[in-house]
XYZ file of C-alpha atoms in Angstrom:
468
model
C -7.694 21.429 21.233
C -6.756 17.781 20.879
C -4.565 18.482 17.851
C -2.213 20.295 20.022
C -1.645 17.287 22.260
C 1.665 16.010 20.461
C 3.054 12.585 21.929
C 6.595 11.649 20.596
C 6.778 7.935 19.899
C 9.389 7.293 22.594
C 6.934 8.974 25.050
C 4.005 6.953 23.909
C 5.512 3.813 25.017
C 5.817 4.880 28.683
C 2.416 3.448 28.959
C 0.490 0.531 27.193
C -2.479 0.737 24.935
C -4.588 -0.965 27.756
C -3.488 1.333 30.411
C -4.241 4.451 28.261
C -7.874 3.172 27.419
C -8.861 1.551 30.711
C -7.702 5.012 32.638
C -8.042 7.303 29.872
C -4.444 8.638 30.239
C -2.100 10.152 28.044
C 1.622 10.621 28.766
C 2.688 14.317 29.100
C 6.253 14.450 30.151
C 8.544 12.038 31.828
C 11.444 12.994 34.346
C 13.700 10.741 36.292
C 10.798 9.065 38.597
C 7.994 11.256 37.730
C 5.491 10.597 34.871
C 3.204 13.449 34.183
C -0.073 12.486 32.620
C -2.915 13.890 30.968
C -6.149 12.517 32.373
C -9.778 12.758 31.766
C -11.401 15.228 33.966
C -14.976 13.641 34.084
C -13.944 11.252 36.833
C -12.207 10.779 40.226
C -8.459 10.504 40.027
C -7.281 9.654 43.531
C -7.673 5.940 43.160
C -6.340 5.960 39.634
C -3.305 7.659 40.845
C -2.287 4.989 43.553
C -2.987 2.210 41.175
C -1.036 3.525 38.256
C 1.921 4.512 40.543
C 1.803 0.814 41.341
C 1.704 -0.365 37.945
C 4.247 1.978 36.434
C 6.677 2.407 39.441
C 6.732 6.015 39.137
C 5.385 9.340 40.840
C 2.525 10.259 39.058
C 1.427 13.829 38.400
C -2.070 14.517 36.717
C -3.074 17.266 34.214
C -7.115 17.064 33.607
C -8.084 17.712 30.033
C -11.537 17.559 28.607
C -13.297 14.263 27.765
C -13.604 15.329 24.095
C -9.757 16.200 23.864
C -8.997 12.683 25.323
C -11.186 10.684 23.143
C -9.453 12.354 19.959
C -5.947 11.790 21.499
C -6.701 8.446 22.484
C -8.024 7.418 18.941
C -4.556 8.971 17.485
C -2.179 7.465 19.639
C -3.846 4.340 21.346
C -6.130 2.682 18.841
C -8.048 0.273 20.499
C -7.950 -2.483 17.947
C -4.004 -2.669 17.670
C -1.897 -5.006 19.252
C -0.019 -2.925 21.612
C 3.421 -3.314 23.140
C 2.560 -3.871 26.915
C 6.277 -3.325 27.979
C 7.116 -0.028 30.303
C 9.570 0.699 27.421
C 10.616 -0.463 24.129
C 13.117 -3.356 24.780
C 14.525 -4.861 21.621
C 16.454 -7.500 23.804
C 13.411 -9.280 24.245
C 13.305 -12.473 22.186
C 9.528 -11.977 21.213
C 10.155 -8.387 20.248
C 10.480 -9.015 16.439
C 7.545 -11.252 16.322
C 5.383 -8.952 18.457
C 6.178 -6.127 15.921
C 5.146 -8.308 12.976
C 1.777 -9.393 14.666
C 1.219 -5.513 15.316
C 1.779 -4.693 11.743
C -0.368 -7.412 10.446
C -3.327 -6.382 12.721
C -3.055 -2.694 11.443
C -3.003 -3.831 7.742
C 0.290 -2.559 7.346
C 2.051 -3.427 4.087
C 5.706 -2.393 4.885
C 7.838 -1.961 8.030
C 10.790 0.882 7.761
C 13.765 0.568 10.090
C 15.660 3.628 9.578
C 18.971 5.101 11.318
C 20.060 8.720 11.356
C 23.114 10.476 13.102
C 21.338 10.812 16.490
C 18.250 8.761 16.411
C 16.750 5.581 15.005
C 12.991 4.791 14.282
C 10.684 2.132 13.074
C 7.704 3.292 10.686
C 4.783 1.724 9.412
C 3.070 2.188 6.051
C -0.776 2.034 6.380
C -3.161 2.899 3.797
C -0.254 4.081 1.692
C 0.907 6.493 4.465
C 4.118 6.204 6.577
C 3.267 6.346 10.014
C 6.264 6.748 12.960
C 5.540 3.824 15.488
C 8.906 3.761 17.282
C 11.810 5.591 18.373
C 14.599 3.376 19.805
C 18.167 3.596 21.001
C 21.095 3.496 18.415
C 22.587 0.515 20.249
C 19.407 -1.380 20.492
C 18.935 -0.629 16.720
C 22.032 -2.271 15.522
C 20.977 -5.369 17.382
C 17.663 -5.229 16.054
C 19.272 -5.068 12.575
C 21.218 -8.419 13.033
C 18.030 -10.174 14.330
C 16.356 -9.444 11.255
C 19.394 -10.378 9.116
C 19.523 -13.592 10.989
C 15.911 -14.352 10.556
C 16.094 -13.464 6.757
C 19.310 -15.589 6.285
C 21.474 -12.761 5.538
C 24.923 -12.257 6.055
C 25.292 -10.164 9.290
C 28.969 -9.275 8.730
C 28.353 -7.666 5.394
C 27.355 -4.044 6.031
C 28.748 -2.305 2.828
C 26.438 -4.123 0.056
C 22.583 -4.177 -0.199
C 21.081 -7.477 0.593
C 17.711 -9.131 -0.157
C 16.217 -11.977 1.918
C 12.898 -13.560 3.183
C 11.422 -14.508 6.542
C 8.685 -17.219 6.472
C 6.090 -16.755 9.238
C 3.178 -18.771 9.942
C 0.523 -16.583 8.251
C 2.549 -14.545 6.058
C 5.919 -14.044 4.319
C 7.935 -11.299 4.677
C 10.489 -9.713 1.871
C 13.432 -8.138 3.496
C 15.688 -5.609 1.911
C 18.736 -4.285 3.556
C 20.184 -0.871 2.360
C 23.593 0.746 3.752
C 23.126 4.397 4.476
C 25.463 7.128 5.903
C 24.806 6.341 9.580
C 23.919 2.468 9.055
C 21.741 -0.091 7.428
C 18.193 0.743 6.859
C 15.793 -2.163 6.407
C 12.239 -2.498 4.800
C 10.120 -5.419 5.546
C 7.218 -6.009 3.093
C 4.644 -8.250 4.347
C 3.448 -10.832 1.755
C 1.595 -14.050 1.151
C -1.871 -12.695 1.521
C -4.568 -15.175 0.601
C -6.150 -14.245 -2.620
C -8.997 -16.536 -2.278
C -11.616 -13.828 -1.174
C -10.481 -10.880 -3.741
C -13.290 -10.140 -6.010
C -13.232 -7.937 -9.034
C -16.589 -6.554 -8.336
C -15.162 -5.016 -5.050
C -11.959 -3.369 -6.389
C -13.722 -0.075 -7.800
C -14.673 -0.957 -11.194
C -17.784 0.802 -12.245
C -20.242 -1.695 -14.176
C -19.605 -0.718 -17.829
C -15.910 -0.708 -17.000
C -16.264 -4.224 -15.245
C -18.478 -5.509 -18.216
C -15.807 -4.377 -20.846
C -12.947 -5.886 -18.553
C -14.592 -9.270 -18.280
C -15.390 -9.341 -22.047
C -11.469 -8.889 -22.777
C -10.609 -11.712 -19.991
C -12.818 -14.461 -21.379
C -11.036 -14.799 -24.564
C -8.845 -17.736 -24.760
C -5.840 -16.033 -25.647
C -4.006 -12.783 -25.964
C -2.451 -10.297 -23.379
C -4.204 -8.442 -20.555
C -2.118 -5.464 -19.548
C -2.507 -3.523 -15.946
C -0.574 -0.393 -15.723
C 0.159 1.974 -12.938
C 2.963 3.164 -10.419
C 4.219 1.223 -7.551
C 1.618 0.487 -4.816
C -1.232 1.236 -7.328
C -3.107 -2.252 -6.822
C -1.995 -3.882 -9.942
C -1.177 -7.184 -8.546
C -4.517 -7.374 -6.764
C -6.341 -6.941 -9.829
C -4.337 -9.447 -11.553
C -4.964 -12.018 -8.872
C -8.609 -10.956 -8.885
C -8.691 -11.910 -12.250
C -6.739 -15.258 -11.934
C -9.243 -16.235 -9.161
C -11.955 -15.804 -11.823
C -10.209 -17.882 -14.286
C -9.003 -20.511 -11.817
C -10.724 -23.924 -12.343
C -9.682 -27.565 -12.635
C -9.479 -27.432 -16.481
C -6.739 -24.819 -16.866
C -3.007 -24.806 -15.892
C -2.304 -21.458 -14.592
C 1.476 -20.358 -13.946
C 2.943 -17.209 -12.551
C 6.429 -15.647 -12.172
C 6.716 -12.904 -9.807
C 9.088 -10.674 -7.836
C 7.854 -11.138 -5.078
C 4.879 -13.409 -4.878
C 2.337 -11.065 -2.885
C -0.668 -13.535 -2.787
C -1.109 -16.999 -2.754
C -3.914 -18.991 -4.618
C -4.667 -22.562 -4.532
C -4.578 -24.203 -7.798
C -1.898 -22.007 -9.190
C 1.570 -22.644 -9.931
C 3.620 -19.877 -8.643
C 7.535 -19.270 -9.198
C 9.558 -16.723 -7.473
C 11.880 -14.492 -9.534
C 15.670 -15.273 -8.923
C 17.645 -12.998 -11.199
C 20.927 -13.793 -9.417
C 20.852 -17.301 -10.962
C 19.383 -16.360 -14.061
C 15.533 -17.027 -13.318
C 14.457 -13.882 -14.879
C 10.949 -13.177 -16.357
C 12.040 -13.890 -20.043
C 13.787 -17.292 -18.927
C 10.724 -18.396 -16.832
C 8.513 -17.635 -19.738
C 10.640 -19.949 -22.056
C 10.225 -22.797 -19.470
C 6.342 -22.034 -19.025
C 5.986 -22.583 -22.558
C 7.145 -26.260 -22.194
C 4.514 -26.870 -19.270
C 1.531 -27.093 -21.437
C 0.069 -23.616 -19.742
C -3.200 -22.417 -20.659
C -2.979 -19.193 -18.605
C 0.405 -17.116 -17.857
C 0.876 -14.555 -15.347
C 3.998 -12.354 -15.357
C 4.672 -9.982 -12.649
C 6.143 -7.217 -14.880
C 7.071 -6.588 -18.381
C 10.423 -4.870 -18.062
C 12.200 -5.030 -21.268
C 11.815 -5.758 -24.781
C 12.732 -9.255 -24.499
C 9.947 -10.183 -22.022
C 7.526 -8.044 -24.354
C 8.355 -9.946 -27.331
C 8.231 -13.337 -25.585
C 4.678 -12.435 -24.255
C 3.556 -11.634 -27.621
C 4.835 -14.630 -29.199
C 2.895 -16.675 -26.172
C -0.220 -15.112 -26.921
C 0.242 -15.835 -30.672
C 0.442 -19.521 -29.812
C -2.838 -19.729 -27.843
C -2.016 -18.640 -24.499
C -3.860 -15.920 -22.395
C -1.047 -14.009 -20.735
C -1.680 -11.263 -17.932
C 1.117 -8.774 -16.856
C 1.827 -5.330 -15.600
C 3.728 -2.322 -17.015
C 4.824 1.015 -15.779
C 2.836 3.859 -18.004
C 0.593 6.728 -17.087
C -2.511 5.648 -19.063
C -4.174 2.857 -20.861
C -3.201 4.290 -24.266
C 0.543 4.995 -23.096
C 0.825 1.340 -22.803
C 0.315 0.964 -26.503
C 3.350 3.713 -27.006
C 5.450 1.809 -24.539
C 5.153 -1.479 -26.159
C 6.030 0.354 -29.506
C 9.189 1.959 -27.760
C 10.123 -1.724 -26.677
C 10.544 -2.702 -30.164
C 6.999 -4.652 -30.517
C 5.631 -3.892 -33.928
C 2.481 -2.031 -33.851
C 0.441 -4.794 -35.958
C 1.488 -7.332 -33.407
C 0.027 -5.207 -30.474
C -3.113 -4.759 -32.349
C -3.430 -8.478 -32.932
C -2.713 -9.661 -29.347
C -3.645 -7.045 -26.985
C -7.082 -7.688 -25.607
C -7.282 -4.964 -23.029
C -5.298 -2.226 -21.419
C -5.903 -0.997 -17.970
C -4.464 1.955 -16.052
C -5.302 2.376 -12.113
C -4.449 4.240 -9.018
C -5.168 3.742 -5.638
C -6.732 6.580 -3.628
C -7.750 6.674 0.042
C -11.632 7.069 0.751
C -13.058 9.965 2.898
C -14.531 9.034 6.314
C -18.305 9.501 5.709
C -18.772 10.513 9.429
C -16.434 13.648 9.621
C -15.861 14.828 5.941
C -16.460 18.468 5.449
C -17.872 20.355 2.262
C -15.863 23.257 0.830
C -16.422 25.383 -2.169
C -14.572 24.439 -5.264
C -11.758 26.943 -6.203
C -10.407 26.426 -9.727
C -7.053 27.818 -8.450
C -6.401 24.752 -5.928
C -6.311 22.474 -9.162
C -3.382 21.770 -11.242
C -2.406 24.285 -13.758
C -3.919 23.717 -17.041
C -6.382 21.015 -15.751
C -9.431 20.732 -17.805
C -12.662 20.359 -16.013
C -14.979 17.798 -17.404
C -17.975 19.661 -15.960
C -18.478 22.144 -13.507
C -18.429 21.468 -9.808
C -19.527 23.996 -7.061
C -17.938 22.139 -4.182
C -16.288 18.936 -3.008
C -15.172 17.525 0.258
C -12.115 17.599 2.237
C -11.026 15.375 5.470
C -11.755 16.292 8.998
C -11.091 13.703 11.418
C -12.798 11.759 13.890
C -12.834 8.787 16.372
C -13.976 6.589 13.571
C -11.204 7.344 11.193
C -8.704 7.940 14.081
C -8.499 11.375 13.025
C -6.770 10.904 9.611
C -9.943 12.009 7.737
C -9.720 8.684 5.636
C -11.293 5.145 5.886
C -10.046 2.749 3.546
C -8.988 2.755 -0.260
C -10.580 2.343 -3.619
C -9.163 2.028 -7.149
C -9.708 4.345 -9.978
C -9.467 2.726 -13.492
C -9.182 3.752 -17.120
C -10.112 0.384 -19.400
C -9.537 0.375 -23.048
C -11.040 -2.804 -24.645
C -9.275 -3.536 -27.824
C -12.013 -3.883 -30.538
C -11.611 -4.204 -34.215
C -11.911 -0.307 -34.560
C -9.266 0.409 -32.112
C -7.027 -2.317 -33.557
C -6.993 -0.533 -36.882
C -6.010 2.848 -35.246
C -3.164 0.905 -33.352
C -1.827 -0.411 -36.439
C -1.902 3.119 -38.165
C -0.497 4.936 -34.841
C -3.597 7.003 -34.766
C -4.995 5.804 -31.354
C -4.108 9.054 -29.663
C -6.001 11.104 -32.024
C -9.064 8.874 -31.873
C -9.470 9.360 -28.281
C -8.525 12.897 -27.985
C -11.897 13.570 -29.726
C -13.879 10.942 -28.180
C -16.368 12.278 -25.497
C -17.414 9.051 -24.318
C -13.768 7.861 -23.081
C -12.856 8.833 -19.723
C -9.336 9.183 -18.718
C -7.732 8.685 -15.343
C -7.709 12.441 -14.569
C -11.655 12.610 -15.432
C -12.217 9.497 -13.448
C -10.329 11.052 -10.581
C -12.121 14.222 -10.786
C -15.515 12.053 -10.699
C -15.052 10.517 -7.662
C -14.044 13.829 -6.252
C -17.266 15.447 -7.284
C -19.041 12.439 -5.626
C -17.659 13.146 -2.524
C -15.728 9.947 -2.338
C -12.037 11.388 -1.861
C -10.356 14.565 -1.551
C -8.449 16.832 -3.975
C -5.077 16.159 -2.305
C -5.476 12.560 -2.632
C -6.087 12.959 -6.534
C -3.990 15.902 -7.441
C -1.267 13.971 -8.884
C -3.893 12.174 -11.109
C -5.248 15.321 -12.189
C -2.314 16.488 -14.039
C -3.035 15.975 -17.663
C -1.103 13.088 -18.967
């Protein structure tokens, strides 16, 4: 079975992506001057052996395997569309190694690159579709040199190894935020790829259902008030905000944003990078914004009571304010604002819409498999909105590179603040109102809905299904 073919990352780089696909080979084992390779058993191997020995400079020993097994393993370890490292072995001393690594990460639509060092090993991992995948294993000495190269590019102090550092690398097509963290065995680096062009982000393609989109657009069209998007880190909040800004962006409006970091760029919008070390915080930036004659203000995040109260004040003076906040649900946002010291009557008067969202991976339609629904597989105390006899689980095929998933979508809980809801906020009875409202769908119910429709798997939404 192809899932039994496990190729460690350090062995994977003994042959290039091009060679693997051209000759349909996989590395099996490496000795001093002998490389054992799996090869597709459907063709002649003698000519291939001579050519590969010439290319690789090693004695080649073939182990034929079934072509179906080969197809599956190639799609896992040697994806055709990725930019591969064509060196015989990983060599961080090459001047263009870091640049090639970043280009490869971009081609794979990677959001973060992790450089990690342990007692006897070092590795590089990519985060793709929310999941970390090991890409390289490298020598300890090479790792230390690579760390210094990253720190130099990010204009960080290479002699400082005891304290965390933050920097930025500007690339031709994207920016990278660099975070260096001292750990037990050395410095760990996380590079976040930023600077994506937001000009093509469309609200209608993010996953909002028609009634949710209509409700959200009704709130966005108001000339003033607050729009709040909640969810954990990596749930797509910033993407939703920028899709909204793209909709609102025209020559008649002055739009200013303060973000940490600036993840998207959009022509016609004035973007400010947060710099807390010199006093440029969300609250201080907001004070300055109010003197810049803005129509729309976007705050990257409401983190404290000072920022929350200033956002409320800005909305009361005729501005439309967009921001994010960390809560578990759309209703929970209201409780969070009250905990921050915002009076409930001000929330009722200024909040236009509260949105909670999550990102989930979509099942590959080519290989997903139906399975019987067993209530014991669901979280304890989960209340089923309706009965479902079966749902789908991931399988894996060449089209999804044997992950079982293809792309991601968002699920939303949209709470549009109308007059009735505003009254319940003033009276602190909104939770009671929605506990008895059969038409309102919470995030767990939305998650269960896309599971029942066969769009995602139980493992993807399990944490969302826990009643909150």
